[in-house]
Coordinates of C-alpha atoms and ligand atoms in Angstrom, one line a residue:
X1061 CA -5.6 -9.0 20.1
X1062 CA -8.5 -10.9 21.6
X1063 CA -10.4 -7.6 21.7
X1064 CA -10.2 -7.5 17.9
X1065 CA -11.6 -10.9 17.6
X1066 CA -14.5 -9.9 19.7
X1067 CA -14.9 -6.5 18.0
X1068 CA -14.8 -7.9 14.4
X1069 CA -18.2 -9.4 14.2
X1070 CA -19.6 -6.2 15.5
X1071 CA -17.5 -4.0 13.1
X1072 CA -18.6 -6.2 10.1
X1073 CA -22.3 -5.5 10.9
X1074 CA -21.5 -1.8 10.3
X1075 CA -21.2 -0.2 6.8
X1076 CA -17.5 -0.7 5.8
X1077 CA -16.7 3.1 5.9
X1078 CA -18.3 3.4 9.3
X1079 CA -16.4 0.4 10.7
X1080 CA -13.2 2.0 9.2
X1081 CA -13.9 5.3 10.8
X1082 CA -14.4 3.5 14.2
X1083 CA -11.2 1.5 14.0
X1084 CA -9.1 4.6 13.1
X1085 CA -10.8 6.3 16.2
X1086 CA -10.0 3.4 18.4
X1087 CA -6.3 3.5 17.1
X1088 CA -6.0 7.2 17.7
X1089 CA -7.4 7.0 21.2
X1090 CA -5.1 4.1 22.2
X1091 CA -7.9 1.5 22.5
X1092 CA -5.3 -0.9 21.1
X1093 CA -3.3 -3.4 23.0
X1094 CA 0.4 -3.7 22.0
X1095 CA 0.9 -7.1 20.5
X1096 CA 4.0 -9.1 21.1
X1097 CA 5.6 -9.0 17.7
X1098 CA 8.5 -11.4 17.6
X1099 CA 11.8 -9.6 16.6
X1100 CA 13.6 -12.0 14.2
X1101 CA 16.8 -10.8 12.9
X1102 CA 16.5 -13.1 9.9
X1103 CA 13.4 -11.0 8.6
X1104 CA 15.2 -7.7 8.9
X1105 CA 16.5 -6.0 5.8
X1106 CA 17.9 -2.6 4.7
X1107 CA 16.5 -1.2 1.6
X1108 CA 17.1 2.4 0.4
X1109 CA 19.2 2.8 3.5
X1110 CA 16.2 2.1 5.7
X1111 CA 16.3 -0.6 8.4
X1112 CA 13.0 -2.5 7.8
X1113 CA 12.5 -4.7 11.0
X1114 CA 10.5 -7.1 8.8
X1115 CA 8.9 -7.2 5.5
X1116 CA 5.2 -6.7 6.2
X1117 CA 3.8 -3.3 5.9
X1118 CA 0.4 -1.7 5.8
X1119 CA -0.7 -0.7 2.2
X1120 CA -2.0 2.7 1.2
X1121 CA -5.7 3.7 1.7
X1122 CA -6.2 2.6 5.3
X1123 CA -4.6 5.9 6.7
X1124 CA -5.2 8.3 4.0
X1125 CA -4.8 11.4 6.0
X1126 CA -1.9 10.1 8.4
X1127 CA -4.2 10.1 11.4
X1128 CA -3.0 7.0 13.2
X1129 CA 0.6 6.2 12.0
X1130 CA 2.1 5.8 15.5
X1131 CA -0.7 3.3 16.7
X1132 CA -0.4 1.3 13.4
X1133 CA 3.3 0.9 13.7
X1134 CA 2.7 -0.2 17.4
X1135 CA 0.3 -2.9 16.1
X1136 CA 3.4 -4.5 14.6
X1137 CA 3.5 -3.4 11.0
X1138 CA 7.2 -3.1 9.8
X1139 CA 6.3 0.1 7.9
X1140 CA 3.1 2.1 7.1
X1141 CA 2.2 3.8 4.0
X1142 CA -0.1 6.7 4.2
X1143 CA -2.2 8.3 1.6
X1144 CA -3.1 8.7 -1.1
X1145 CA -2.9 12.3 -0.4
X1146 CA -4.3 14.8 -2.9
X1147 CA -3.0 18.4 -2.9
X1148 CA -6.4 20.0 -2.0
X1149 CA -9.1 18.4 0.0
X1150 CA -11.6 16.5 -2.0
X1151 CA -14.6 14.3 -0.9
X1152 CA -14.3 11.5 -3.3
X1153 CA -17.2 9.6 -4.8
X1154 CA -20.8 9.5 -3.4
X1155 CA -21.4 6.7 -0.9
X1156 CA -21.8 3.7 -0.6
X1157 CA -18.4 3.2 -2.2
X1158 CA -16.7 0.5 -0.3
X1159 CA -18.2 -3.1 -0.4
X1160 CA -17.1 -6.2 1.5
X1161 CA -17.2 -9.6 -0.5
X1162 CA -16.9 -11.9 2.5
X1163 CA -17.7 -15.0 0.4
X1164 CA -14.7 -14.3 -1.7
X1165 CA -12.6 -12.6 1.1
X1166 CA -12.4 -9.5 -1.0
X1167 CA -13.4 -5.8 -1.1
X1168 CA -14.4 -3.5 -3.9
X1169 CA -13.8 0.1 -3.4
X1170 CA -14.6 3.2 -5.6
X1171 CA -13.6 5.8 -2.9
X1172 CA -12.1 8.1 -5.7
X1173 CA -9.3 9.6 -3.6
X1174 CA -11.2 11.1 -0.7
X1175 CA -8.5 13.1 1.0
X1176 CA -8.2 16.0 3.5
X1177 CA -5.2 17.3 1.5
X1178 CA -1.6 18.2 2.0
X1179 CA -2.2 20.6 4.8
X1180 CA -3.8 18.1 7.1
X1181 CA -1.5 15.3 6.1
X1182 CA 1.6 17.5 6.8
X1183 CA 0.3 18.5 10.2
X1184 CA -0.6 14.9 11.2
X1185 CA 2.8 13.7 10.0
X1186 CA 4.7 16.5 11.9
X1187 CA 2.8 15.5 15.0
X1188 CA 3.7 11.9 14.5
X1189 CA 7.4 12.6 13.8
X1190 CA 7.6 14.8 17.0
X1191 CA 6.2 11.9 19.1
X1192 CA 7.6 8.9 17.4
X1193 CA 11.3 8.7 16.8
X1194 CA 11.5 5.5 14.8
X1195 CA 9.2 3.9 12.3
X1196 CA 9.2 3.7 8.6
X1197 CA 6.6 5.8 6.9
X1198 CA 5.9 5.9 3.2
X1199 CA 3.7 8.6 1.7
X1200 CA 1.6 7.9 -1.3
X1201 CA 0.7 10.8 -3.5
X1202 CA -2.4 11.2 -5.6
X1203 CA -4.0 14.0 -7.7
X1204 CA -7.1 16.0 -7.5
X1205 CA -9.9 14.9 -9.8
X1206 CA -10.1 18.4 -11.6
X1207 CA -6.4 19.1 -12.0
X1208 CA -5.5 18.8 -15.8
X1209 CA -1.7 19.0 -15.3
X1210 CA -1.3 15.8 -13.3
X1211 CA 2.5 16.3 -12.9
X1212 CA 2.0 19.6 -11.0
X1213 CA -0.2 17.7 -8.3
X1214 CA 2.4 15.1 -7.8
X1215 CA 5.2 17.7 -7.7
X1216 CA 3.2 19.7 -5.1
X1217 CA 3.0 16.5 -3.0
X1218 CA 6.8 15.7 -3.3
X1219 CA 7.7 19.4 -2.3
X1220 CA 5.3 19.5 0.7
X1221 CA 5.5 16.0 2.1
X1222 CA 8.9 14.6 0.7
X1223 CA 10.9 15.9 3.9
X1224 CA 8.6 13.9 6.1
X1225 CA 8.7 10.7 4.0
X1226 CA 11.0 7.7 4.3
X1227 CA 9.9 6.9 0.8
X1228 CA 7.4 8.5 -1.6
X1229 CA 5.0 6.8 -3.9
X1230 CA 3.7 8.2 -7.2
X1231 CA 0.3 6.4 -7.4
X1232 CA -0.8 6.3 -11.0
X1233 CA -3.0 3.1 -10.5
X1234 CA -6.1 3.8 -8.6
X1235 CA -9.0 2.9 -10.8
X1236 CA -11.5 5.5 -9.6
X1237 CA -10.0 8.7 -11.0
X1238 CA -10.5 9.4 -14.6
X1239 CA -7.4 9.4 -16.8
X1240 CA -5.2 8.5 -13.9
X1241 CA -4.1 5.0 -15.2
X1242 CA -3.1 6.4 -18.6
X1243 CA -0.1 8.1 -16.7
X1244 CA 1.4 4.5 -16.7
X1245 CA 1.7 4.5 -20.5
X1246 CA 5.2 5.1 -22.2
X1247 CA 3.9 8.3 -23.7
X1248 CA 3.2 9.9 -20.4
X1249 CA 5.3 8.1 -17.8
X1250 CA 8.7 9.7 -18.5
X1251 CA 7.3 13.2 -18.7
X1252 CA 5.5 12.8 -15.4
X1253 CA 8.5 11.3 -13.6
X1254 CA 10.8 13.9 -15.0
X1255 CA 8.8 16.6 -13.3
X1256 CA 8.4 14.5 -10.1
X1257 CA 12.1 13.9 -10.0
X1258 CA 12.8 17.7 -10.3
X1259 CA 10.7 18.3 -7.4
X1260 CA 12.4 15.7 -5.3
X1261 CA 15.9 16.9 -6.3
X1262 CA 14.9 20.4 -5.3
X1263 CA 14.5 19.3 -1.7
X1264 CA 17.4 19.9 0.7
X1265 CA 20.1 17.3 0.7
X1266 CA 19.3 14.6 3.2
X1267 CA 15.7 15.1 2.8
X1268 CA 15.3 13.5 -0.7
X1269 CA 13.5 10.2 -0.2
X1270 CA 13.4 7.4 -2.7
X1271 CA 10.7 7.5 -5.3
X1272 CA 8.5 4.6 -6.0
X1273 CA 5.7 4.0 -8.6
X1274 CA 2.5 2.1 -7.7
X1275 CA 1.3 0.2 -10.7
X1276 CA -2.1 -1.4 -11.7
X1277 CA -2.5 -5.0 -12.2
X1278 CA -4.4 -4.3 -15.4
X1279 CA -1.7 -3.0 -17.6
X1280 CA -0.8 -4.1 -21.0
X1281 CA 2.5 -6.0 -21.8
X1282 CA 3.8 -2.8 -23.5
X1283 CA 3.1 -0.8 -20.3
X1284 CA 4.8 -3.4 -18.2
X1285 CA 8.0 -3.1 -20.5
X1286 CA 7.9 0.7 -20.4
X1287 CA 7.5 0.8 -16.6
X1288 CA 10.3 -1.7 -16.2
X1289 CA 12.6 0.2 -18.5
X1290 CA 11.9 3.5 -16.7
X1291 CA 12.3 1.7 -13.2
X1292 CA 15.9 0.6 -14.2
X1293 CA 16.8 4.2 -15.0
X1294 CA 17.6 7.0 -12.5
X1295 CA 14.1 8.4 -12.1
X1296 CA 12.7 5.6 -10.0
X1297 CA 14.0 3.7 -6.9
X1298 CA 11.3 0.9 -6.8
X1299 CA 7.9 -0.3 -7.7
X1300 CA 4.8 -1.2 -5.9
X1301 CA 3.0 -4.1 -7.6
X1302 CA 0.0 -3.7 -7.4
X1303 CA -3.0 -1.6 -6.9
X1304 CA -6.6 -3.0 -7.1
X1305 CA -8.0 -4.6 -10.3
X1306 CA -11.0 -3.6 -12.4
X1307 CA -11.2 -7.1 -13.7
X1308 CA -13.6 -9.6 -12.1
X1309 CA -12.5 -13.3 -11.9
X1310 CA -15.1 -15.8 -13.0
X1311 CA -15.2 -17.5 -9.7
X1312 CA -16.4 -14.7 -7.5
X1313 CA -19.6 -15.7 -5.7
X1314 CA -20.5 -12.7 -3.5
X1315 CA -23.5 -10.6 -4.2
X1316 CA -21.4 -7.4 -4.2
X1317 CA -19.1 -8.8 -7.0
X1318 CA -20.8 -6.7 -9.6
X1319 CA -20.2 -3.4 -7.9
X1320 CA -18.0 -1.0 -9.8
X1321 CA -14.6 -0.2 -8.5
X1322 CA -11.3 -1.7 -7.7
X1323 CA -11.1 -5.3 -6.3
X1324 CA -8.7 -6.2 -3.7
X1325 CA -8.0 -9.2 -1.3
X1326 CA -8.0 -12.9 -2.1
X1327 CA -9.3 -12.7 -5.6
X1328 CA -6.5 -10.3 -6.5
X1329 CA -3.6 -12.6 -5.3
X1330 CA -3.0 -14.6 -8.5
X1331 CA -3.2 -11.6 -10.9
X1332 CA -1.0 -9.3 -8.7
X1333 CA 1.5 -12.0 -8.0
X1334 CA 1.8 -12.9 -11.8
X1335 CA 2.4 -9.2 -12.5
X1336 CA 5.0 -9.0 -9.7
X1337 CA 7.0 -12.1 -10.9
X1338 CA 6.9 -10.7 -14.5
X1339 CA 8.1 -7.3 -13.3
X1340 CA 10.9 -9.0 -11.3
X1341 CA 12.0 -10.7 -14.5
X1342 CA 11.7 -7.6 -16.6
X1343 CA 13.8 -5.7 -14.1
X1344 CA 16.2 -8.6 -13.7
X1345 CA 16.0 -8.2 -10.0
X1346 CA 17.8 -5.0 -10.1
X1347 CA 14.8 -2.8 -8.7
X1348 CA 13.4 -3.4 -5.2
X1349 CA 9.7 -4.4 -5.5
X1350 CA 6.9 -4.2 -3.0
X1351 CA 4.4 -6.9 -3.5
X1352 CA 0.8 -6.2 -2.7
X1353 CA -2.6 -7.9 -3.3
X1354 CA -4.1 -10.8 -1.5
X1355 CA -1.4 -11.2 1.2
X1356 CA -3.4 -12.8 4.0
X1357 CA -1.0 -15.4 5.8
X1358 CA 2.6 -16.6 5.7
X1359 CA 2.0 -18.8 2.7
X1360 CA 0.8 -15.8 0.5
X1361 CA 3.5 -13.4 2.0
X1362 CA 6.2 -15.9 1.1
X1363 CA 4.8 -16.6 -2.4
X1364 CA 5.1 -12.7 -3.0
X1365 CA 8.7 -12.8 -1.6
X1366 CA 9.8 -15.8 -3.9
X1367 CA 8.0 -14.1 -6.8
X1368 CA 10.4 -11.1 -6.4
X1369 CA 9.0 -8.9 -3.5
X1370 CA 11.7 -7.6 -1.1
X1371 CA 8.8 -6.3 1.0
X1372 CA 5.0 -7.1 1.1
X1373 CA 1.9 -5.0 2.1
X1374 CA -1.6 -5.9 3.1
X1375 CA -4.9 -4.1 3.5
X1376 CA -7.9 -6.3 2.8
X1377 CA -6.7 -9.1 5.1
X1378 CA -6.4 -6.6 7.9
X1379 CA -10.1 -6.0 7.5
X1380 CA -11.1 -9.7 7.6
X1381 CA -8.4 -10.8 10.2
X1382 CA -7.5 -7.7 12.3
X1383 CA -3.8 -7.3 13.6
X1384 CA -3.4 -10.9 14.3
X1385 CA -2.7 -11.2 10.6
X1386 CA 0.7 -9.5 11.2
X1387 CA 1.9 -11.8 14.0
X1388 CA 0.5 -14.9 12.1
X1389 CA 2.6 -13.9 9.0
X1390 CA 5.7 -13.3 11.0
X1391 CA 5.6 -16.5 12.9
X1392 CA 5.0 -18.4 9.9
X1393 CA 7.8 -16.7 7.8
X1394 CA 10.3 -17.2 10.7
X1395 CA 9.3 -20.9 10.9
X1396 CA 9.7 -21.3 7.2
X1397 CA 13.1 -19.6 7.2
X1398 CA 14.3 -21.9 10.0
X1399 CA 13.1 -25.0 8.2
X1400 CA 14.9 -23.9 5.0
X1401 CA 17.9 -23.1 6.9
X1402 CA 18.0 -19.6 5.6
X1403 CA 19.4 -16.9 7.7
X1404 CA 18.0 -13.9 5.6
X1405 CA 14.7 -13.2 4.1
X1406 CA 16.6 -11.4 1.3
X1407 CA 18.0 -14.6 0.1
X1408 CA 14.4 -15.8 -0.8
X1409 CA 13.6 -12.8 -3.0
X1410 CA 12.8 -13.8 -6.4
X1411 CA 13.5 -17.6 -5.9
X1412 CA 10.7 -18.6 -8.0
X1413 CA 11.0 -16.0 -10.6
Ligands
LIG105 C1 -10.7 0.7 0.8 C2 -9.4 0.8 0.0 C3 -8.8 2.0 -0.2 C4 -7.6 2.0 -0.9 N1 -7.1 3.3 -1.1 C5 -5.9 3.4 -1.7 C6 -5.3 4.6 -1.9 O1 -5.8 5.7 -1.5 N2 -4.1 4.7 -2.6 C7 -3.4 3.5 -3.1 O2 -2.4 3.6 -3.7 N3 -4.1 2.3 -2.9 C8 -5.3 2.2 -2.3 N4 -5.8 1.0 -2.0 C9 -5.1 -0.2 -2.6 C10 -4.4 -0.9 -1.6 O3 -3.2 -0.1 -1.2 C11 -3.7 -2.3 -2.1 O4 -2.9 -1.9 -3.3 C12 -4.9 -3.3 -2.7 O5 -6.0 -3.2 -1.6 C13 -4.3 -4.7 -2.7 O6 -3.9 -5.2 -1.4 P1 -4.9 -6.1 -0.5 O7 -5.4 -7.2 -1.4 O8 -3.9 -6.5 0.5 O9 -6.0 -5.2 -0.1 C14 -7.0 1.0 -1.3 C15 -7.5 -0.3 -1.0 C16 -8.8 -0.5 -0.3 C17 -9.4 -1.9 0.0

């Protein structure tokens, strides 16, 4: 852990994507100490039949090509979501396309689904599964920029990677692929999910993972209601709330605040948590929700849980704080649970909704 505290100022002198590549390289080559992650049975939960050791996972986008899944689990994440994976390899947008906003503790990215495609992800995931018996891995699916029939891309992802996934995510919420977020509307969502559901149901029995939808925080009330209604039906098993925002809060101060792209981290927390709470109410607590956006310590993790999240994920705070953010959150959550005399984190889900 101390190594990360030493490395971080150096990493943050590099361009964000270069620092990211170096970190993934270090993880893959085992230059990572195993932290002592406290095992607290009160933090464990079973969802979709999966035994989550604790509720803190790594959000999509850090390990897009599933290169470092084992080392990331070893760092202490309770689960890791890889992707977004597009069917065919694609380079994404021109660089620079990731910007730190240290003054606001945020990041803006307009990567545009840079992905090495299904072949590479499948190979990496197979190698991971052969080496690592346990570990919960979600696979987040995207679409190629040029594909007109979006559903065919998601269905291809389900067919190829479904058997390797503990859960699958249909990502219709990244702001950097033209037309993608329109798939969240009532007009398009049910058609899309019908095709994706067919692909999942065509997988061999026992290899049909739960399907989650990852939504944007920038949706209309009508979209929220449509998503909630769909999520309560048979075509979805859960929701991830939320992706990055294209809005810019007035109080951003960093020079990079005007960059185009999706904003994540601390400035996203309020908006994403409001959306989460609203979605918990709309789904009447019947649909498992993963809360993402600005989780950076025990307080923000607990706020997500109390707003309705059964699990939380983070990415941006991992950039700013390194792996200590995980142990910090877990220690804080355990302490909060003890002082509230609460024996299971599940009992706190939706308390403030
Ligand atoms: C550099 C970067 C790349 C991302 N790439 C993806 C992606 O490929 N797919 C996806 O669903 N979300 C992606 N995200 C969004 C995150 O998964 C997460 O929803 C968002 O960053 C909010 O969480 P945070 O505030 O903890 O970062 C990306 C985020 C960042 C910062």
